[in-house]
CSV table of C-alpha atoms in Angstrom, one decimal:
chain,number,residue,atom,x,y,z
M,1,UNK,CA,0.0,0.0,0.0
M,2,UNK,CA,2.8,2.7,0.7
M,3,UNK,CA,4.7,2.2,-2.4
M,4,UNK,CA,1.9,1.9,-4.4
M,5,UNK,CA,1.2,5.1,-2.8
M,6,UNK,CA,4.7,6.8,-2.9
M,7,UNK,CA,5.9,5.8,-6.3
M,8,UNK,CA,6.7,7.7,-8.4
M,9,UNK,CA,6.4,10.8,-5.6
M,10,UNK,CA,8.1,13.8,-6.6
M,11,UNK,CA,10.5,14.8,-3.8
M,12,UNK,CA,12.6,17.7,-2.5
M,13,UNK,CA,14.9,16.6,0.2
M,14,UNK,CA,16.9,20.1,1.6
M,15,UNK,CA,20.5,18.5,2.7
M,16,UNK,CA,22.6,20.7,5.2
M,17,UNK,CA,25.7,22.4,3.6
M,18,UNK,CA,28.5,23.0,6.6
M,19,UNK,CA,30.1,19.5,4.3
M,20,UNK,CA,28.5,18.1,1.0
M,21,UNK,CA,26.5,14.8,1.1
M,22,UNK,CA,27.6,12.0,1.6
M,23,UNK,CA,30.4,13.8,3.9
M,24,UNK,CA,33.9,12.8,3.5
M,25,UNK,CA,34.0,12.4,7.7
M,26,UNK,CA,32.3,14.2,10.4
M,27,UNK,CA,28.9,15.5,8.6
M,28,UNK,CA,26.2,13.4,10.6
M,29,UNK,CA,23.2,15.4,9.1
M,30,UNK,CA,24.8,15.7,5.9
M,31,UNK,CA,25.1,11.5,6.0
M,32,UNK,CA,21.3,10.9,6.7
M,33,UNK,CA,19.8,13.3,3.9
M,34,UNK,CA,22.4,11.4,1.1
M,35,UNK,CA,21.1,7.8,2.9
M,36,UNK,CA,17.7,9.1,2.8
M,37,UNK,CA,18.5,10.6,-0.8
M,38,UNK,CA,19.8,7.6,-2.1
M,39,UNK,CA,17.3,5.2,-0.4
M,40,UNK,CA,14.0,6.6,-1.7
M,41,UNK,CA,15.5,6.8,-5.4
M,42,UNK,CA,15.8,3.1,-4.5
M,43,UNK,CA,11.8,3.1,-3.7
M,44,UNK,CA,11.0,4.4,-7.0
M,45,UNK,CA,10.4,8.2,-6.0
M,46,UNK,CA,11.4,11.0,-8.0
M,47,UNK,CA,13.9,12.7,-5.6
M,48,UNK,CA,15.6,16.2,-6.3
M,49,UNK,CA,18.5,16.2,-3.4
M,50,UNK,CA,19.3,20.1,-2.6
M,51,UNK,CA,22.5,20.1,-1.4
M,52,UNK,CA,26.2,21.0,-2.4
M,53,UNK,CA,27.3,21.4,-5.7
M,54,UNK,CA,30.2,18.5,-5.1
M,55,UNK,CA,27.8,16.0,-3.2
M,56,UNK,CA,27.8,12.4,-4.5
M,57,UNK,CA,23.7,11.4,-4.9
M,58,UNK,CA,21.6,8.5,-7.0
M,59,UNK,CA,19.2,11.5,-7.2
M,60,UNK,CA,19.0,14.4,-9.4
M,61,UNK,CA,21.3,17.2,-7.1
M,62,UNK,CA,20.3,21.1,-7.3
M,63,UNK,CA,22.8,23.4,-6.2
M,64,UNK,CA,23.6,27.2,-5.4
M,65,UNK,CA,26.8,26.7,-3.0
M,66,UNK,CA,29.7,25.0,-4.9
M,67,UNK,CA,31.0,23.3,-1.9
M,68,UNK,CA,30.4,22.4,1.8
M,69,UNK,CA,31.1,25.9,4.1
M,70,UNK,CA,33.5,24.3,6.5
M,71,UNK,CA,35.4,23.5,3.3
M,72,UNK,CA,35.8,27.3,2.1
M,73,UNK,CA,36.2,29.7,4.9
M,74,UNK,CA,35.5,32.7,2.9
M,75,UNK,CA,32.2,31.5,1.9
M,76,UNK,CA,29.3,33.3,3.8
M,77,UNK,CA,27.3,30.5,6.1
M,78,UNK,CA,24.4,33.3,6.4
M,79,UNK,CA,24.5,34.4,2.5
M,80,UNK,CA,24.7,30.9,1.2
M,81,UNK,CA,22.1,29.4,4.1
M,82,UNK,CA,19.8,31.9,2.8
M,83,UNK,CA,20.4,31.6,-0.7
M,84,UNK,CA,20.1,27.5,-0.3
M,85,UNK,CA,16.9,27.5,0.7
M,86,UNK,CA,15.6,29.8,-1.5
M,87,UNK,CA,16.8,27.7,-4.4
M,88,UNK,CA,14.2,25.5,-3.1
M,89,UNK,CA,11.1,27.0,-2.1
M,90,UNK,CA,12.0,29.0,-6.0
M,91,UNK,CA,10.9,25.4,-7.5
M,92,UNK,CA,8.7,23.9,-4.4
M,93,UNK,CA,5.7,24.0,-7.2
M,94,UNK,CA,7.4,21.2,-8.8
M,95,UNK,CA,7.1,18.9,-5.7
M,96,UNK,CA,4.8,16.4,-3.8
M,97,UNK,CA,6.3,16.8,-0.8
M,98,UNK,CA,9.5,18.7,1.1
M,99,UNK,CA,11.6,17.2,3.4
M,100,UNK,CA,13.7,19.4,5.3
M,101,UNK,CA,16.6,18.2,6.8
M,102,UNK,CA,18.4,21.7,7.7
M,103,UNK,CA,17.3,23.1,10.9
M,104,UNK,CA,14.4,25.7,11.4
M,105,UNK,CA,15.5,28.3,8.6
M,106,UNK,CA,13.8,26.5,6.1
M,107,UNK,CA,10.1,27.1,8.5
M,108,UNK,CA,10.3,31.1,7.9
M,109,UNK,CA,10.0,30.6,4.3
M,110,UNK,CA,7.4,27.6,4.4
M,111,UNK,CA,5.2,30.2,6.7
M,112,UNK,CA,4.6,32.1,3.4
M,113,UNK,CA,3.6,29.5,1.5
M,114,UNK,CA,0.6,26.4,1.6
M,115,UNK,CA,2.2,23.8,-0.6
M,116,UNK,CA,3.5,21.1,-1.1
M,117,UNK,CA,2.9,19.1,2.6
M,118,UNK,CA,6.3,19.5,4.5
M,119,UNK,CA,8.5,17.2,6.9
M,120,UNK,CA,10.8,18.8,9.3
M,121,UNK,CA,13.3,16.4,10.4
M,122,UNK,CA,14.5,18.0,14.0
M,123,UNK,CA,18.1,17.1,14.5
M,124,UNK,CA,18.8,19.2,17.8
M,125,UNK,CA,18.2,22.0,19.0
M,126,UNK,CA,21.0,24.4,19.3
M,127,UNK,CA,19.6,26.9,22.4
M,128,UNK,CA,15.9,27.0,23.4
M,129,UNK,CA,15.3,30.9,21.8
M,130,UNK,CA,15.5,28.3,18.7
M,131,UNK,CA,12.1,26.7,19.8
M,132,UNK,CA,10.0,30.3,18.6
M,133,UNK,CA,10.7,28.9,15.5
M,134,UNK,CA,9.7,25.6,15.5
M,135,UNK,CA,6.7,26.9,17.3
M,136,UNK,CA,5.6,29.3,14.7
M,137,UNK,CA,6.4,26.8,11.9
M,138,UNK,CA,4.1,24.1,13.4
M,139,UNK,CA,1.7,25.4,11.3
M,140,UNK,CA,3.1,24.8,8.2
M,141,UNK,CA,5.6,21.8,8.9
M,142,UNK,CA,5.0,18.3,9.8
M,143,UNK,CA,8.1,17.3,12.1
M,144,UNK,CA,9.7,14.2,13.0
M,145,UNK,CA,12.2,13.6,15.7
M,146,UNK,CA,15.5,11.2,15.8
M,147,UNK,CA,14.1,9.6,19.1
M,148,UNK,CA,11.2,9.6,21.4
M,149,UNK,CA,13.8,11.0,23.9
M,150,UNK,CA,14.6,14.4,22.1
M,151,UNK,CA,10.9,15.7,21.7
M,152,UNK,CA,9.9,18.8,23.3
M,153,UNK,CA,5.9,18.8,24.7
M,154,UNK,CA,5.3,22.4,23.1
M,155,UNK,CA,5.5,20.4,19.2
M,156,UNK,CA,3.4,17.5,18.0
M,157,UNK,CA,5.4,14.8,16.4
M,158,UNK,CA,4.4,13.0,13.0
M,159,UNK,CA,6.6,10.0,14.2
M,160,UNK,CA,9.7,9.1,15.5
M,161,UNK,CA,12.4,8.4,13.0
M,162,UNK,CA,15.4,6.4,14.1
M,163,UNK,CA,18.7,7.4,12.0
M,164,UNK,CA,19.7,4.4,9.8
M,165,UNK,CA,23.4,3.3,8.5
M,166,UNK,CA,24.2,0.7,6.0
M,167,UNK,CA,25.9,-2.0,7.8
M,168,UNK,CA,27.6,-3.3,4.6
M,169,UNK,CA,29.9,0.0,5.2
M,170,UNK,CA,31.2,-1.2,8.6
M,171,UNK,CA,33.8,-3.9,8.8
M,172,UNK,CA,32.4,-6.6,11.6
M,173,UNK,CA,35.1,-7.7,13.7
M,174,UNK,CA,34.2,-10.9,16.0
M,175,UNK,CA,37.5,-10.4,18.5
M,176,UNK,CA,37.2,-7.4,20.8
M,177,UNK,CA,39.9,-5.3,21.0
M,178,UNK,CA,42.2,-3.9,23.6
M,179,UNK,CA,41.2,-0.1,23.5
M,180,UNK,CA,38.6,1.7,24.4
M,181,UNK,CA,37.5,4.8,21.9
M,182,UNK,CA,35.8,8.2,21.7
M,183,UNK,CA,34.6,9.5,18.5
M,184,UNK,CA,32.8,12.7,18.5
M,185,UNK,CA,32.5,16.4,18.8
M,186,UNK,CA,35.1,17.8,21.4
M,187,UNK,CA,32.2,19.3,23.4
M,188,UNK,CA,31.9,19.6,27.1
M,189,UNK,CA,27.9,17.8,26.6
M,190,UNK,CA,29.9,14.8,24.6
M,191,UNK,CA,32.1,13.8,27.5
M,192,UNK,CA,35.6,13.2,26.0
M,193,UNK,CA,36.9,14.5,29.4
M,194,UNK,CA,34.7,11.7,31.4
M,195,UNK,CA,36.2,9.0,28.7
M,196,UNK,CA,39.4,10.1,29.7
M,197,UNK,CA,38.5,9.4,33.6
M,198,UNK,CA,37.3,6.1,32.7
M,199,UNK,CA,39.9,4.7,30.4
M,200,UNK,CA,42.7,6.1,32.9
M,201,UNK,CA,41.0,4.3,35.8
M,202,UNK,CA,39.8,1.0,34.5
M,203,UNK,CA,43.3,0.9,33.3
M,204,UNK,CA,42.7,0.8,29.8
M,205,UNK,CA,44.2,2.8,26.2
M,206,UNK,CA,42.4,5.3,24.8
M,207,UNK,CA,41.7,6.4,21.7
M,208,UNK,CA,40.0,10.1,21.1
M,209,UNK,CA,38.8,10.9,17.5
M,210,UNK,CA,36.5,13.8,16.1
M,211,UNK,CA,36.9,17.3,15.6
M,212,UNK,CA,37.0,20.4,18.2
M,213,UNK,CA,33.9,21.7,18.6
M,214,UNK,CA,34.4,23.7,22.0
M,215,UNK,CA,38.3,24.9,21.1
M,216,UNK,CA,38.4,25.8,24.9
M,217,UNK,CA,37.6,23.3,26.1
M,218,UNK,CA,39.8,21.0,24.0
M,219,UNK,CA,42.7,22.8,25.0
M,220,UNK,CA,41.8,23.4,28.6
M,221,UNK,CA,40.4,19.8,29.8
M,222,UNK,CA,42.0,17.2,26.7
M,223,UNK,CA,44.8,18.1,25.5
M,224,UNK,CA,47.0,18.5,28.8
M,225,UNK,CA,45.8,14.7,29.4
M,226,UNK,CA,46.7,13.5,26.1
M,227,UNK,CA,50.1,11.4,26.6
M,228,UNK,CA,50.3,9.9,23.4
M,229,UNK,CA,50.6,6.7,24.8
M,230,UNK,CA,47.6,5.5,27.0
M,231,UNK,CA,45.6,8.4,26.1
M,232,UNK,CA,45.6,9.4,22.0
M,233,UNK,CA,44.3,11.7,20.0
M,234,UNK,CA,43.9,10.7,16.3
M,235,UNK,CA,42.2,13.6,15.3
M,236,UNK,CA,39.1,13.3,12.7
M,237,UNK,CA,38.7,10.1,11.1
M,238,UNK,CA,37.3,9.4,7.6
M,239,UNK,CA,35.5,6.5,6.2
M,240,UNK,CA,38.1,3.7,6.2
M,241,UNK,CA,40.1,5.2,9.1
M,242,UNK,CA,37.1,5.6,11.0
M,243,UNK,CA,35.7,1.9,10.1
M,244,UNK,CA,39.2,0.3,11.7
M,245,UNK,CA,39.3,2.4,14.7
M,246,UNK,CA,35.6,1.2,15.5
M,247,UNK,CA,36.3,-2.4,14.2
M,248,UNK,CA,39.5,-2.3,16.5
M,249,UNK,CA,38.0,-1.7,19.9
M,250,UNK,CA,36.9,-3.3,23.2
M,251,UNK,CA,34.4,-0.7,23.4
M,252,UNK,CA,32.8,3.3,22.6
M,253,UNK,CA,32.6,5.4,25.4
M,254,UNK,CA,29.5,7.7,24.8
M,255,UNK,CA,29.2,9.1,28.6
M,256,UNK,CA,27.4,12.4,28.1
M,257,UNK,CA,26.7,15.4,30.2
M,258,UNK,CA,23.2,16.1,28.3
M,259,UNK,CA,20.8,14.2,27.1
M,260,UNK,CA,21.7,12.3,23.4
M,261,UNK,CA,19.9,13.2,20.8
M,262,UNK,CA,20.0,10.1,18.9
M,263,UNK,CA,23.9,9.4,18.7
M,264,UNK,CA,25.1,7.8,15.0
M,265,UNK,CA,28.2,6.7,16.3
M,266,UNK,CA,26.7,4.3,18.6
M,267,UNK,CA,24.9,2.8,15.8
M,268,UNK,CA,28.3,2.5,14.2
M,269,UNK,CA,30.3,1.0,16.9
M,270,UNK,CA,27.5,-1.6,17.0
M,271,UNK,CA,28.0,-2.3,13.5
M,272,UNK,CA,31.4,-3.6,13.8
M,273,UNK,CA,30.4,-5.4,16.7
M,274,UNK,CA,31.8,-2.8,19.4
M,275,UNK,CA,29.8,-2.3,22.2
M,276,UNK,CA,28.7,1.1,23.7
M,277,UNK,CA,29.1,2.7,27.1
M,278,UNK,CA,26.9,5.2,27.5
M,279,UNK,CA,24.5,7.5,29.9
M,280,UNK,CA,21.5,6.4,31.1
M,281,UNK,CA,19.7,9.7,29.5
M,282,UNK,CA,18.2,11.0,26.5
M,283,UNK,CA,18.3,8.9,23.3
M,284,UNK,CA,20.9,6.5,24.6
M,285,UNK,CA,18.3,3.7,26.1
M,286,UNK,CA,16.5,3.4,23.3
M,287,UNK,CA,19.8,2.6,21.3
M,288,UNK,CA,21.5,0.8,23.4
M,289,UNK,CA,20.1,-2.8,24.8
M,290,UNK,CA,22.0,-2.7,28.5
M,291,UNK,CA,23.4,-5.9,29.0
M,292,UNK,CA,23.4,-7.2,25.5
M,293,UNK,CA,24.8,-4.2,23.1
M,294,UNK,CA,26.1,-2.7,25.7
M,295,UNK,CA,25.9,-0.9,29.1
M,296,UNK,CA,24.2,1.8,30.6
M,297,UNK,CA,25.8,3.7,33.1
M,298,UNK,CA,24.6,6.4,35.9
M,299,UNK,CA,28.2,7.6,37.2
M,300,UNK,CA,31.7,7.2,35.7
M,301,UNK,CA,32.2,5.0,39.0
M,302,UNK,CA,29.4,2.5,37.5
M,303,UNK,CA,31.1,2.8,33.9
M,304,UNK,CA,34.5,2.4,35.4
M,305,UNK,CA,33.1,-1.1,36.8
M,306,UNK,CA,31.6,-2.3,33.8
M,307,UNK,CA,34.5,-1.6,31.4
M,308,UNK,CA,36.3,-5.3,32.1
M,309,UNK,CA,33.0,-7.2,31.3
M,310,UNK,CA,32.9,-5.6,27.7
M,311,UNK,CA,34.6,-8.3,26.1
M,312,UNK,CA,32.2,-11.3,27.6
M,313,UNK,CA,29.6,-9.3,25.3
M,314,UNK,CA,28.2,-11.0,22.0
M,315,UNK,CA,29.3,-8.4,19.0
M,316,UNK,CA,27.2,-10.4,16.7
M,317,UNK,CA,24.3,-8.7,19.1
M,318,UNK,CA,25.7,-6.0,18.3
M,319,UNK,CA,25.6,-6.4,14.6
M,320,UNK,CA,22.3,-7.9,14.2
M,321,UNK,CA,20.9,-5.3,16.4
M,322,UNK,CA,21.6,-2.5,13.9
M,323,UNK,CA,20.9,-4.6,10.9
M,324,UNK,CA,17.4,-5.2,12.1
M,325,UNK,CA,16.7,-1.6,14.4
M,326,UNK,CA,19.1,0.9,12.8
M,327,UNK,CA,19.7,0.2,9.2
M,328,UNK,CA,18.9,3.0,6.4
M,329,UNK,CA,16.1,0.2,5.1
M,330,UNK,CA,14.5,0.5,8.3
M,331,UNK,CA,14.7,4.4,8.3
M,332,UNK,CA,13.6,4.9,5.2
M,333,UNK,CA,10.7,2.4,5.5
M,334,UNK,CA,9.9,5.1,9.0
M,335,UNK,CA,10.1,7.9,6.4
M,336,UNK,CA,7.6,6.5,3.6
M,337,UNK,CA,5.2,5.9,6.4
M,338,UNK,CA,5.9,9.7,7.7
M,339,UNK,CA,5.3,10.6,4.1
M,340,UNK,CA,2.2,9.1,3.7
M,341,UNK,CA,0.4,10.5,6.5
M,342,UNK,CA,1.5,14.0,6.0
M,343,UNK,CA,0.4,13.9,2.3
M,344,UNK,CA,-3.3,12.5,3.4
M,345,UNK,CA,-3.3,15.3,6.2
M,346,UNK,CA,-2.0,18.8,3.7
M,347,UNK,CA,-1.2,20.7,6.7
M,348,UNK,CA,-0.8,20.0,10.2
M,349,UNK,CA,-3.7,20.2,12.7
M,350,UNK,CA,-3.8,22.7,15.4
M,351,UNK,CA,-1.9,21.8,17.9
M,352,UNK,CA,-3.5,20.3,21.4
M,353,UNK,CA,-4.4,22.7,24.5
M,354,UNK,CA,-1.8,20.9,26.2
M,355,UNK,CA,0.7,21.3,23.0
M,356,UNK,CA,0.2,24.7,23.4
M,357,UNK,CA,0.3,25.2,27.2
M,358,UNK,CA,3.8,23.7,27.2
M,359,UNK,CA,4.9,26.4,24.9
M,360,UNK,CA,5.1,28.3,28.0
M,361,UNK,CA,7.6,26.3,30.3
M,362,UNK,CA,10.5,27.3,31.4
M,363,UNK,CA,13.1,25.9,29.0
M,364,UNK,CA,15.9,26.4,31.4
M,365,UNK,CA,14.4,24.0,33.9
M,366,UNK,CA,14.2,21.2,31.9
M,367,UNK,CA,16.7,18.2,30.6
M,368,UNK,CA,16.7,19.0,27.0
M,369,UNK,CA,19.6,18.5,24.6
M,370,UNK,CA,20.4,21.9,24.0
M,371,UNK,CA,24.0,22.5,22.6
M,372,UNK,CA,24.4,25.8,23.9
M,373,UNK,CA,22.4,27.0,27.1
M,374,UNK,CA,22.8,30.8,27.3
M,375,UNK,CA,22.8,32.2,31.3
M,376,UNK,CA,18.8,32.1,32.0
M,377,UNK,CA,17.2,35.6,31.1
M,378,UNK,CA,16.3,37.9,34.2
M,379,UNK,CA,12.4,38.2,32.8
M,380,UNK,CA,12.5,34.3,33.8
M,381,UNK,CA,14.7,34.7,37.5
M,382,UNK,CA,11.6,35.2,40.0
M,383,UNK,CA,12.3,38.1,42.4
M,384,UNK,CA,14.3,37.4,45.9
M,385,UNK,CA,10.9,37.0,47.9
M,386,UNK,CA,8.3,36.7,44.8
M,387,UNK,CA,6.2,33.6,45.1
């Protein structure tokens, strides 16, 4: 019944542009819209991928920005954002449906217009001033989150929709190794300092990989502790480099200090049959099967203690678990059903009393992923004796 009803569809997926898609390494968003490109092509819709100019797609590419920003500094982010999305909405007649994959930009143009039906995919939120926007485009935009953990109660969800990999990319290795790794942003909320704490007291190497987010705090609170020797830093990884240094370990140390938003590398790790440690918040449980694919944690004590009985874990768990859970067939199959519904609904309905009651919480008090969390506006700091 869905690809009866989707084939055929004519759809414009809007990529991110900070790298092209696929990304040559770090680039998470930019990886989903190319799988998610290249996997409804494979379902027989009509796809039109907006992204870079030297992106890599099954699907017909449109392009204003000739490459990804972070690989030419003197491009404009703001010019080019704007200009990227214009490109798009400039030929949305031509659609069936729009799925946007690049943050809440794309919302203040789809407020001015009625068609085609549109999918936000929300993959973070950056600050919570960032929510007036999703707010104000819940009138316009269908959205979809990357986990049931990463919703806020002041949007109504389409559906949840896992990010997928293709396994076949990651090299399964049966042996565990004798490291323990980190791959991410260098971001106080990713934890690379409390991988450091872990690996140093359970006695165990340490391998850090990904690219400085926070430059502060990479110099301040990694660097002095990187020896070289029992604690490396390898620096970003690329596609086969990043596939050994997975494949190669006893186990990925995920230990944030905010909730995960969804968290591809864990579905990566698994792939090879490496294990995860990871917090007990946000996205993380419903990744991670404690016991099995790996182990949930509430305080680096607890992960310190559970780092020798990685190895007695089954990698093929961890394997079959993203073949069946995480793959990009089971994403995009989450997608077409997303698709469907919001092209037999048009527009979004109003949003519940309750949806819209929430819209006035405090965003400071509450345990959302937020990247950045400005100090907490005076208007919202109740008065020494108020009640």
């Amino acid at each position: 019944m869905i690809k009866e009803r989707v084939a055929g569809m004519r759809l414009a997926l809007l990529s991110p542009i900070s790298w092209p898609s696929p990304p040559p390494g770090y680039g998470p968003w930019e990886q989903i819209a190319s799988y998610i490109a290249d996997g409804m092509v494979e379902r027989g819709l009509d796809v039109t991928l907006f992204a870079t100019r030297n992106s890599r797609t099954r699907a017909k590419l449109e392009s204003v920005i000739p490459v990804g920003l972070n690989e030419d500094p003197h491009l404009n982010a703001g010019v080019y954002s704007a200009l990227h999305i214009a490109n798009l909405f400039r030929h949305a007649s031509e659609f069936d449906l729009i799925h946007n994959n690049f943050d809440w930009m794309p919302l203040t143009y789809a407020l001015a217009t009625t068609k085609p039906p549109m999918i936000t995919t929300i993959h973070g939120f950056s600050s919570p001033p960032i929510l007036a926007a999703y707010y104000a485009g819940a009138d316009r935009s269908f959205y979809c989150s990357i986990s049931d953990a990463d919703r806020d109660p002041g949007l109504d969800y389409l559906a949840t929709t896992y990010n997928g990999i293709d396994p076949a990319e990651f090299t399964f290795v049966e042996r565990p190794g004798e490291y323990l790794v980190f791959l991410g942003r260098f971001h106080p909320e990713k934890g690379a300092h409390l991988a450091i704490e872990i690996a140093r007291r359970a006695g165990v190497r340490l391998k850090l990989a990904g690219i400085p987010h926070d430059h502060e705090y990479f110099r301040s609170q990694i660097e002095p502790l990187v020896d070289g020797d029992r604690v490396q830093f390898v620096g970003p990884v690329e596609r086969e480099a990043r596939d050994a240094l997975l494949a190669g370990a006893l186990g990925l140390v995920h230990m944030t200090t905010r909730p995960e938003r969804f968290g591809l590398t864990l579905i990566e790790a698994m792939a090879c049959g490496t294990p995860v440690l990871g917090a007990r918040m946000g996205s993380i449980p419903e990744i991670v099967v404690d016991g099995e694919t790996g182990f949930l944690c509430d305080t680096v004590d607890d992960a310190v203690a559970k780092v020798p009985q990685l190895a007695a874990l089954d990698r093929r768990a961890c394997r079959r678990h993203v073949e069946t859970t995480f793959s990009v067939d089971r994403m995009i199959d989450r997608y077409l059903e997303a698709y469907v519904k919001a092209l037999e609904c048009g527009t979004p309905p109003p949003p519940a009393a309750r949806t819209l009651a929430a819209r006035e919480h405090d965003h400071w008090d509450r345990p959302m992923a937020f990247t950045d969390m400005p100090p907490k506006p005076q208007s919202l700091v109740p008065l020494a004796g108020a009640r």
